[in-house]
Amino acid sequence: KIWPNNLQIEVVVHGKAIDFLVKDKTHLAKDIEALTKDGIQFSACENTMRKHGLDKSSILSFAQTVPSGVVEVISKQEQGWSYLKAGVN
């Protein structure tokens, strides 16, 4: 709320955190959906999805996928985005 109105946020989910975006495993679907309506983008790593035997239909419908979560973060950094890491226990 204190940052300029043109702020863009993308949450890139990979590794063990993938369950955060899996329909049948997340308990935060309503919160994530509300955040997407506020313009925050959620992206699931397709490499992680393959490793866990997940297809796109198992991911929340309001989330998107990216081929590689790590490459997505690097690409955004090259475009001038800042990176904040958060972990899931």
Backbone atoms as SQL, in Angstrom:
CREATE TABLE atoms (id INTEGER PRIMARY KEY, chain TEXT, resi INTEGER, resn TEXT, atom TEXT, x REAL, y REAL, z REAL);
INSERT INTO atoms VALUES
  (1, 'A', 1, 'LYS', 'N', 0.805, -1.205, 0.000),
  (2, 'A', 1, 'LYS', 'CA', 0.000, 0.000, 0.000),
  (3, 'A', 1, 'LYS', 'C', 0.844, 1.264, 0.000),
  (4, 'A', 2, 'ILE', 'N', 2.104, 1.172, 0.387),
  (5, 'A', 2, 'ILE', 'CA', 2.950, 2.355, 0.398),
  (6, 'A', 2, 'ILE', 'C', 3.831, 2.471, -0.839),
  (7, 'A', 3, 'TRP', 'N', 3.833, 1.466, -1.680),
  (8, 'A', 3, 'TRP', 'CA', 4.639, 1.488, -2.898),
  (9, 'A', 3, 'TRP', 'C', 3.850, 2.159, -4.017),
  (10, 'A', 4, 'PRO', 'N', 4.543, 2.687, -5.025),
  (11, 'A', 4, 'PRO', 'CA', 3.829, 3.326, -6.154),
  (12, 'A', 4, 'PRO', 'C', 2.815, 2.385, -6.811),
  (13, 'A', 5, 'ASN', 'N', 1.810, 2.960, -7.427),
  (14, 'A', 5, 'ASN', 'CA', 0.718, 2.190, -8.043),
  (15, 'A', 5, 'ASN', 'C', 1.151, 1.304, -9.197),
  (16, 'A', 6, 'ASN', 'N', 2.311, 1.536, -9.775),
  (17, 'A', 6, 'ASN', 'CA', 2.735, 0.752, -10.939),
  (18, 'A', 6, 'ASN', 'C', 3.574, -0.470, -10.549),
  (19, 'A', 7, 'LEU', 'N', 3.489, -0.879, -9.322),
  (20, 'A', 7, 'LEU', 'CA', 4.242, -2.027, -8.843),
  (21, 'A', 7, 'LEU', 'C', 3.720, -3.324, -9.473),
  (22, 'A', 8, 'GLN', 'N', 4.645, -4.160, -9.969),
  (23, 'A', 8, 'GLN', 'CA', 4.291, -5.467, -10.509),
  (24, 'A', 8, 'GLN', 'C', 4.919, -6.533, -9.618),
  (25, 'A', 9, 'ILE', 'N', 4.133, -7.548, -9.278),
  (26, 'A', 9, 'ILE', 'CA', 4.621, -8.637, -8.431),
  (27, 'A', 9, 'ILE', 'C', 4.306, -9.963, -9.103),
  (28, 'A', 10, 'GLU', 'N', 5.312, -10.826, -9.160),
  (29, 'A', 10, 'GLU', 'CA', 5.120, -12.192, -9.637),
  (30, 'A', 10, 'GLU', 'C', 5.682, -13.131, -8.581),
  (31, 'A', 11, 'VAL', 'N', 4.887, -14.080, -8.154),
  (32, 'A', 11, 'VAL', 'CA', 5.319, -15.106, -7.207),
  (33, 'A', 11, 'VAL', 'C', 5.627, -16.355, -8.038),
  (34, 'A', 12, 'VAL', 'N', 6.904, -16.721, -8.078),
  (35, 'A', 12, 'VAL', 'CA', 7.342, -17.889, -8.845),
  (36, 'A', 12, 'VAL', 'C', 7.521, -19.045, -7.866),
  (37, 'A', 13, 'VAL', 'N', 6.774, -20.118, -8.094),
  (38, 'A', 13, 'VAL', 'CA', 6.763, -21.248, -7.169),
  (39, 'A', 13, 'VAL', 'C', 7.455, -22.446, -7.815),
  (40, 'A', 14, 'HIS', 'N', 8.437, -23.009, -7.090),
  (41, 'A', 14, 'HIS', 'CA', 9.138, -24.194, -7.587),
  (42, 'A', 14, 'HIS', 'C', 9.597, -25.032, -6.404),
  (43, 'A', 15, 'GLY', 'N', 10.127, -26.193, -6.697),
  (44, 'A', 15, 'GLY', 'CA', 10.606, -27.081, -5.639),
  (45, 'A', 15, 'GLY', 'C', 9.463, -27.549, -4.741),
  (46, 'A', 16, 'LYS', 'N', 9.784, -27.725, -3.457),
  (47, 'A', 16, 'LYS', 'CA', 8.805, -28.233, -2.499),
  (48, 'A', 16, 'LYS', 'C', 7.600, -27.318, -2.345),
  (49, 'A', 17, 'ALA', 'N', 7.740, -26.065, -2.688),
  (50, 'A', 17, 'ALA', 'CA', 6.642, -25.099, -2.533),
  (51, 'A', 17, 'ALA', 'C', 5.550, -25.258, -3.591),
  (52, 'A', 18, 'ILE', 'N', 5.726, -26.153, -4.550),
  (53, 'A', 18, 'ILE', 'CA', 4.755, -26.295, -5.638),
  (54, 'A', 18, 'ILE', 'C', 3.342, -26.576, -5.114),
  (55, 'A', 19, 'ASP', 'N', 3.232, -27.250, -3.983),
  (56, 'A', 19, 'ASP', 'CA', 1.916, -27.561, -3.415),
  (57, 'A', 19, 'ASP', 'C', 1.107, -26.296, -3.129),
  (58, 'A', 20, 'PHE', 'N', 1.785, -25.184, -2.976),
  (59, 'A', 20, 'PHE', 'CA', 1.157, -23.882, -2.774),
  (60, 'A', 20, 'PHE', 'C', 0.142, -23.573, -3.885),
  (61, 'A', 21, 'LEU', 'N', 0.401, -24.086, -5.108),
  (62, 'A', 21, 'LEU', 'CA', -0.467, -23.809, -6.258),
  (63, 'A', 21, 'LEU', 'C', -1.229, -25.032, -6.762),
  (64, 'A', 22, 'VAL', 'N', -1.099, -26.170, -6.087),
  (65, 'A', 22, 'VAL', 'CA', -1.798, -27.390, -6.507),
  (66, 'A', 22, 'VAL', 'C', -3.207, -27.382, -5.912),
  (67, 'A', 23, 'LYS', 'N', -4.203, -27.477, -6.789),
  (68, 'A', 23, 'LYS', 'CA', -5.610, -27.397, -6.379),
  (69, 'A', 23, 'LYS', 'C', -5.943, -28.277, -5.180),
  (70, 'A', 24, 'ASP', 'N', -5.520, -29.529, -5.221),
  (71, 'A', 24, 'ASP', 'CA', -5.906, -30.497, -4.195),
  (72, 'A', 24, 'ASP', 'C', -5.041, -30.444, -2.934),
  (73, 'A', 25, 'LYS', 'N', -4.039, -29.569, -2.906),
  (74, 'A', 25, 'LYS', 'CA', -3.133, -29.541, -1.755),
  (75, 'A', 25, 'LYS', 'C', -3.075, -28.192, -1.033),
  (76, 'A', 26, 'THR', 'N', -3.396, -27.116, -1.721),
  (77, 'A', 26, 'THR', 'CA', -3.275, -25.810, -1.088),
  (78, 'A', 26, 'THR', 'C', -4.483, -25.485, -0.221),
  (79, 'A', 27, 'HIS', 'N', -4.231, -24.795, 0.864),
  (80, 'A', 27, 'HIS', 'CA', -5.322, -24.287, 1.696),
  (81, 'A', 27, 'HIS', 'C', -5.460, -22.769, 1.527),
  (82, 'A', 28, 'LEU', 'N', -4.722, -22.226, 0.566),
  (83, 'A', 28, 'LEU', 'CA', -4.700, -20.782, 0.347),
  (84, 'A', 28, 'LEU', 'C', -5.330, -20.352, -0.972),
  (85, 'A', 29, 'ALA', 'N', -6.094, -21.216, -1.605),
  (86, 'A', 29, 'ALA', 'CA', -6.647, -20.919, -2.933),
  (87, 'A', 29, 'ALA', 'C', -7.420, -19.605, -2.957),
  (88, 'A', 30, 'LYS', 'N', -8.268, -19.372, -1.977),
  (89, 'A', 30, 'LYS', 'CA', -9.068, -18.142, -1.963),
  (90, 'A', 30, 'LYS', 'C', -8.189, -16.907, -1.797),
  (91, 'A', 31, 'ASP', 'N', -7.166, -17.010, -0.960),
  (92, 'A', 31, 'ASP', 'CA', -6.245, -15.889, -0.766),
  (93, 'A', 31, 'ASP', 'C', -5.449, -15.607, -2.044),
  (94, 'A', 32, 'ILE', 'N', -4.981, -16.670, -2.683),
  (95, 'A', 32, 'ILE', 'CA', -4.219, -16.515, -3.923),
  (96, 'A', 32, 'ILE', 'C', -5.102, -15.914, -5.006),
  (97, 'A', 33, 'GLU', 'N', -6.326, -16.381, -5.114),
  (98, 'A', 33, 'GLU', 'CA', -7.244, -15.833, -6.111),
  (99, 'A', 33, 'GLU', 'C', -7.489, -14.344, -5.868),
  (100, 'A', 34, 'ALA', 'N', -7.685, -13.960, -4.614),
  (101, 'A', 34, 'ALA', 'CA', -7.900, -12.545, -4.289),
  (102, 'A', 34, 'ALA', 'C', -6.681, -11.709, -4.673),
  (103, 'A', 35, 'LEU', 'N', -5.491, -12.237, -4.437),
  (104, 'A', 35, 'LEU', 'CA', -4.277, -11.505, -4.801),
  (105, 'A', 35, 'LEU', 'C', -4.136, -11.377, -6.313),
  (106, 'A', 36, 'THR', 'N', -4.536, -12.411, -7.057),
  (107, 'A', 36, 'THR', 'CA', -4.463, -12.299, -8.520),
  (108, 'A', 36, 'THR', 'C', -5.417, -11.216, -9.022),
  (109, 'A', 37, 'LYS', 'N', -6.551, -11.055, -8.343),
  (110, 'A', 37, 'LYS', 'CA', -7.487, -9.991, -8.727),
  (111, 'A', 37, 'LYS', 'C', -6.913, -8.614, -8.438),
  (112, 'A', 38, 'ASP', 'N', -5.948, -8.558, -7.520),
  (113, 'A', 38, 'ASP', 'CA', -5.241, -7.305, -7.221),
  (114, 'A', 38, 'ASP', 'C', -4.042, -7.106, -8.134),
  (115, 'A', 39, 'GLY', 'N', -3.839, -8.035, -9.081),
  (116, 'A', 39, 'GLY', 'CA', -2.770, -7.872, -10.057),
  (117, 'A', 39, 'GLY', 'C', -1.494, -8.650, -9.774),
  (118, 'A', 40, 'ILE', 'N', -1.467, -9.431, -8.719),
  (119, 'A', 40, 'ILE', 'CA', -0.279, -10.234, -8.428),
  (120, 'A', 40, 'ILE', 'C', -0.356, -11.520, -9.235),
  (121, 'A', 41, 'GLN', 'N', 0.727, -11.844, -9.903),
  (122, 'A', 41, 'GLN', 'CA', 0.791, -13.009, -10.781),
  (123, 'A', 41, 'GLN', 'C', 1.458, -14.167, -10.043),
  (124, 'A', 42, 'PHE', 'N', 0.881, -15.348, -10.139),
  (125, 'A', 42, 'PHE', 'CA', 1.452, -16.559, -9.556),
  (126, 'A', 42, 'PHE', 'C', 1.843, -17.498, -10.682),
  (127, 'A', 43, 'SER', 'N', 3.084, -17.985, -10.639),
  (128, 'A', 43, 'SER', 'CA', 3.605, -18.844, -11.701),
  (129, 'A', 43, 'SER', 'C', 4.197, -20.117, -11.116),
  (130, 'A', 44, 'ALA', 'N', 3.765, -21.262, -11.652),
  (131, 'A', 44, 'ALA', 'CA', 4.290, -22.563, -11.244),
  (132, 'A', 44, 'ALA', 'C', 5.356, -23.016, -12.238),
  (133, 'A', 45, 'CYS', 'N', 6.427, -23.569, -11.716),
  (134, 'A', 45, 'CYS', 'CA', 7.532, -24.068, -12.528),
  (135, 'A', 45, 'CYS', 'C', 7.154, -25.404, -13.171),
  (136, 'A', 46, 'GLU', 'N', 7.194, -25.465, -14.496),
  (137, 'A', 46, 'GLU', 'CA', 6.856, -26.699, -15.199),
  (138, 'A', 46, 'GLU', 'C', 7.882, -27.799, -14.960),
  (139, 'A', 47, 'ASN', 'N', 9.160, -27.441, -14.739),
  (140, 'A', 47, 'ASN', 'CA', 10.168, -28.466, -14.405),
  (141, 'A', 47, 'ASN', 'C', 9.792, -29.164, -13.105),
  (142, 'A', 48, 'THR', 'N', 9.408, -28.387, -12.110),
  (143, 'A', 48, 'THR', 'CA', 8.989, -28.953, -10.830),
  (144, 'A', 48, 'THR', 'C', 7.726, -29.783, -11.003),
  (145, 'A', 49, 'MET', 'N', 6.799, -29.278, -11.802),
  (146, 'A', 49, 'MET', 'CA', 5.554, -30.009, -12.035),
  (147, 'A', 49, 'MET', 'C', 5.850, -31.392, -12.617),
  (148, 'A', 50, 'ARG', 'N', 6.740, -31.455, -13.594),
  (149, 'A', 50, 'ARG', 'CA', 7.109, -32.752, -14.188),
  (150, 'A', 50, 'ARG', 'C', 7.724, -33.673, -13.131),
  (151, 'A', 51, 'LYS', 'N', 8.604, -33.124, -12.315),
  (152, 'A', 51, 'LYS', 'CA', 9.279, -33.911, -11.278),
  (153, 'A', 51, 'LYS', 'C', 8.264, -34.506, -10.290),
  (154, 'A', 52, 'HIS', 'N', 7.177, -33.778, -10.038),
  (155, 'A', 52, 'HIS', 'CA', 6.161, -34.232, -9.089),
  (156, 'A', 52, 'HIS', 'C', 4.966, -34.903, -9.771),
  (157, 'A', 53, 'GLY', 'N', 5.056, -35.122, -11.074),
  (158, 'A', 53, 'GLY', 'CA', 3.991, -35.804, -11.803),
  (159, 'A', 53, 'GLY', 'C', 2.711, -34.990, -11.903),
  (160, 'A', 54, 'LEU', 'N', 2.838, -33.682, -11.996),
  (161, 'A', 54, 'LEU', 'CA', 1.676, -32.792, -12.070),
  (162, 'A', 54, 'LEU', 'C', 1.500, -32.270, -13.488),
  (163, 'A', 55, 'ASP', 'N', 0.255, -32.118, -13.927),
  (164, 'A', 55, 'ASP', 'CA', 0.012, -31.454, -15.203),
  (165, 'A', 55, 'ASP', 'C', -0.673, -30.120, -14.924),
  (166, 'A', 56, 'LYS', 'N', -0.832, -29.329, -15.966),
  (167, 'A', 56, 'LYS', 'CA', -1.369, -27.977, -15.799),
  (168, 'A', 56, 'LYS', 'C', -2.766, -27.967, -15.199),
  (169, 'A', 57, 'SER', 'N', -3.526, -29.026, -15.414),
  (170, 'A', 57, 'SER', 'CA', -4.888, -29.065, -14.877),
  (171, 'A', 57, 'SER', 'C', -4.900, -29.203, -13.349),
  (172, 'A', 58, 'SER', 'N', -3.777, -29.597, -12.761),
  (173, 'A', 58, 'SER', 'CA', -3.719, -29.742, -11.305),
  (174, 'A', 58, 'SER', 'C', -3.361, -28.433, -10.596),
  (175, 'A', 59, 'ILE', 'N', -2.997, -27.431, -11.379),
  (176, 'A', 59, 'ILE', 'CA', -2.616, -26.123, -10.833),
  (177, 'A', 59, 'ILE', 'C', -3.852, -25.230, -10.773),
  (178, 'A', 60, 'LEU', 'N', -3.914, -24.362, -9.778),
  (179, 'A', 60, 'LEU', 'CA', -5.033, -23.426, -9.660),
  (180, 'A', 60, 'LEU', 'C', -5.264, -22.710, -10.985),
  (181, 'A', 61, 'SER', 'N', -6.513, -22.570, -11.380),
  (182, 'A', 61, 'SER', 'CA', -6.840, -22.026, -12.706),
  (183, 'A', 61, 'SER', 'C', -6.400, -20.576, -12.878),
  (184, 'A', 62, 'PHE', 'N', -6.262, -19.828, -11.808),
  (185, 'A', 62, 'PHE', 'CA', -5.881, -18.418, -11.907),
  (186, 'A', 62, 'PHE', 'C', -4.372, -18.228, -11.813),
  (187, 'A', 63, 'ALA', 'N', -3.624, -19.325, -11.721),
  (188, 'A', 63, 'ALA', 'CA', -2.166, -19.273, -11.775),
  (189, 'A', 63, 'ALA', 'C', -1.723, -19.630, -13.187),
  (190, 'A', 64, 'GLN', 'N', -0.532, -19.234, -13.525),
  (191, 'A', 64, 'GLN', 'CA', 0.017, -19.613, -14.821),
  (192, 'A', 64, 'GLN', 'C', 1.212, -20.520, -14.590),
  (193, 'A', 65, 'THR', 'N', 1.788, -21.020, -15.661),
  (194, 'A', 65, 'THR', 'CA', 2.995, -21.832, -15.549),
  (195, 'A', 65, 'THR', 'C', 4.096, -21.186, -16.377),
  (196, 'A', 66, 'VAL', 'N', 5.323, -21.483, -15.991),
  (197, 'A', 66, 'VAL', 'CA', 6.501, -21.043, -16.743),
  (198, 'A', 66, 'VAL', 'C', 7.384, -22.267, -16.932),
  (199, 'A', 67, 'PRO', 'N', 8.122, -22.346, -18.027),
  (200, 'A', 67, 'PRO', 'CA', 8.939, -23.531, -18.286),
  (201, 'A', 67, 'PRO', 'C', 9.929, -23.854, -17.165),
  (202, 'A', 68, 'SER', 'N', 10.561, -22.821, -16.606),
  (203, 'A', 68, 'SER', 'CA', 11.545, -22.997, -15.545),
  (204, 'A', 68, 'SER', 'C', 11.415, -21.852, -14.554),
  (205, 'A', 69, 'GLY', 'N', 11.186, -22.172, -13.298),
  (206, 'A', 69, 'GLY', 'CA', 11.072, -21.127, -12.282),
  (207, 'A', 69, 'GLY', 'C', 12.357, -20.338, -12.133),
  (208, 'A', 70, 'VAL', 'N', 13.503, -21.029, -12.149),
  (209, 'A', 70, 'VAL', 'CA', 14.791, -20.358, -12.003),
  (210, 'A', 70, 'VAL', 'C', 15.040, -19.408, -13.177),
  (211, 'A', 71, 'VAL', 'N', 14.768, -19.867, -14.388),
  (212, 'A', 71, 'VAL', 'CA', 14.962, -19.017, -15.565),
  (213, 'A', 71, 'VAL', 'C', 14.005, -17.818, -15.516),
  (214, 'A', 72, 'GLU', 'N', 12.784, -18.021, -15.029),
  (215, 'A', 72, 'GLU', 'CA', 11.826, -16.923, -14.914),
  (216, 'A', 72, 'GLU', 'C', 12.367, -15.838, -13.980),
  (217, 'A', 73, 'VAL', 'N', 12.926, -16.251, -12.849),
  (218, 'A', 73, 'VAL', 'CA', 13.492, -15.286, -11.899),
  (219, 'A', 73, 'VAL', 'C', 14.680, -14.557, -12.517),
  (220, 'A', 74, 'ILE', 'N', 15.567, -15.283, -13.164),
  (221, 'A', 74, 'ILE', 'CA', 16.732, -14.671, -13.796),
  (222, 'A', 74, 'ILE', 'C', 16.295, -13.691, -14.883),
  (223, 'A', 75, 'SER', 'N', 15.338, -14.086, -15.713),
  (224, 'A', 75, 'SER', 'CA', 14.849, -13.212, -16.784),
  (225, 'A', 75, 'SER', 'C', 14.268, -11.926, -16.222),
  (226, 'A', 76, 'LYS', 'N', 13.497, -12.037, -15.152),
  (227, 'A', 76, 'LYS', 'CA', 12.916, -10.838, -14.535),
  (228, 'A', 76, 'LYS', 'C', 14.011, -9.942, -13.966),
  (229, 'A', 77, 'GLN', 'N', 15.032, -10.529, -13.352),
  (230, 'A', 77, 'GLN', 'CA', 16.136, -9.736, -12.827),
  (231, 'A', 77, 'GLN', 'C', 16.865, -9.003, -13.952),
  (232, 'A', 78, 'GLU', 'N', 17.045, -9.667, -15.088),
  (233, 'A', 78, 'GLU', 'CA', 17.687, -9.031, -16.234),
  (234, 'A', 78, 'GLU', 'C', 16.856, -7.869, -16.774),
  (235, 'A', 79, 'GLN', 'N', 15.536, -7.909, -16.523),
  (236, 'A', 79, 'GLN', 'CA', 14.640, -6.833, -16.957),
  (237, 'A', 79, 'GLN', 'C', 14.549, -5.715, -15.910),
  (238, 'A', 80, 'GLY', 'N', 15.285, -5.864, -14.808),
  (239, 'A', 80, 'GLY', 'CA', 15.292, -4.838, -13.785),
  (240, 'A', 80, 'GLY', 'C', 14.417, -5.114, -12.570),
  (241, 'A', 81, 'TRP', 'N', 13.765, -6.280, -12.535),
  (242, 'A', 81, 'TRP', 'CA', 12.936, -6.636, -11.381),
  (243, 'A', 81, 'TRP', 'C', 13.848, -6.933, -10.191),
  (244, 'A', 82, 'SER', 'N', 13.344, -6.755, -8.993),
  (245, 'A', 82, 'SER', 'CA', 14.042, -7.146, -7.768),
  (246, 'A', 82, 'SER', 'C', 13.556, -8.526, -7.353),
  (247, 'A', 83, 'TYR', 'N', 14.411, -9.245, -6.647),
  (248, 'A', 83, 'TYR', 'CA', 14.100, -10.611, -6.230),
  (249, 'A', 83, 'TYR', 'C', 14.063, -10.678, -4.711),
  (250, 'A', 84, 'LEU', 'N', 12.966, -11.159, -4.194),
  (251, 'A', 84, 'LEU', 'CA', 12.819, -11.415, -2.755),
  (252, 'A', 84, 'LEU', 'C', 12.517, -12.888, -2.596),
  (253, 'A', 85, 'LYS', 'N', 13.328, -13.578, -1.809),
  (254, 'A', 85, 'LYS', 'CA', 13.127, -15.015, -1.627),
  (255, 'A', 85, 'LYS', 'C', 12.342, -15.267, -0.352),
  (256, 'A', 86, 'ALA', 'N', 11.384, -16.162, -0.457),
  (257, 'A', 86, 'ALA', 'CA', 10.627, -16.610, 0.704),
  (258, 'A', 86, 'ALA', 'C', 10.583, -18.125, 0.659),
  (259, 'A', 87, 'GLY', 'N', 10.680, -18.758, 1.778),
  (260, 'A', 87, 'GLY', 'CA', 10.649, -20.210, 1.833),
  (261, 'A', 87, 'GLY', 'C', 9.368, -20.727, 2.440),
  (262, 'A', 88, 'VAL', 'N', 9.086, -21.970, 2.162),
  (263, 'A', 88, 'VAL', 'CA', 7.926, -22.645, 2.725),
  (264, 'A', 88, 'VAL', 'C', 8.447, -23.835, 3.517),
  (265, 'A', 89, 'ASN', 'N', 8.007, -23.960, 4.733),
  (266, 'A', 89, 'ASN', 'CA', 8.435, -25.098, 5.568),
  (267, 'A', 89, 'ASN', 'C', 7.387, -26.170, 5.565);
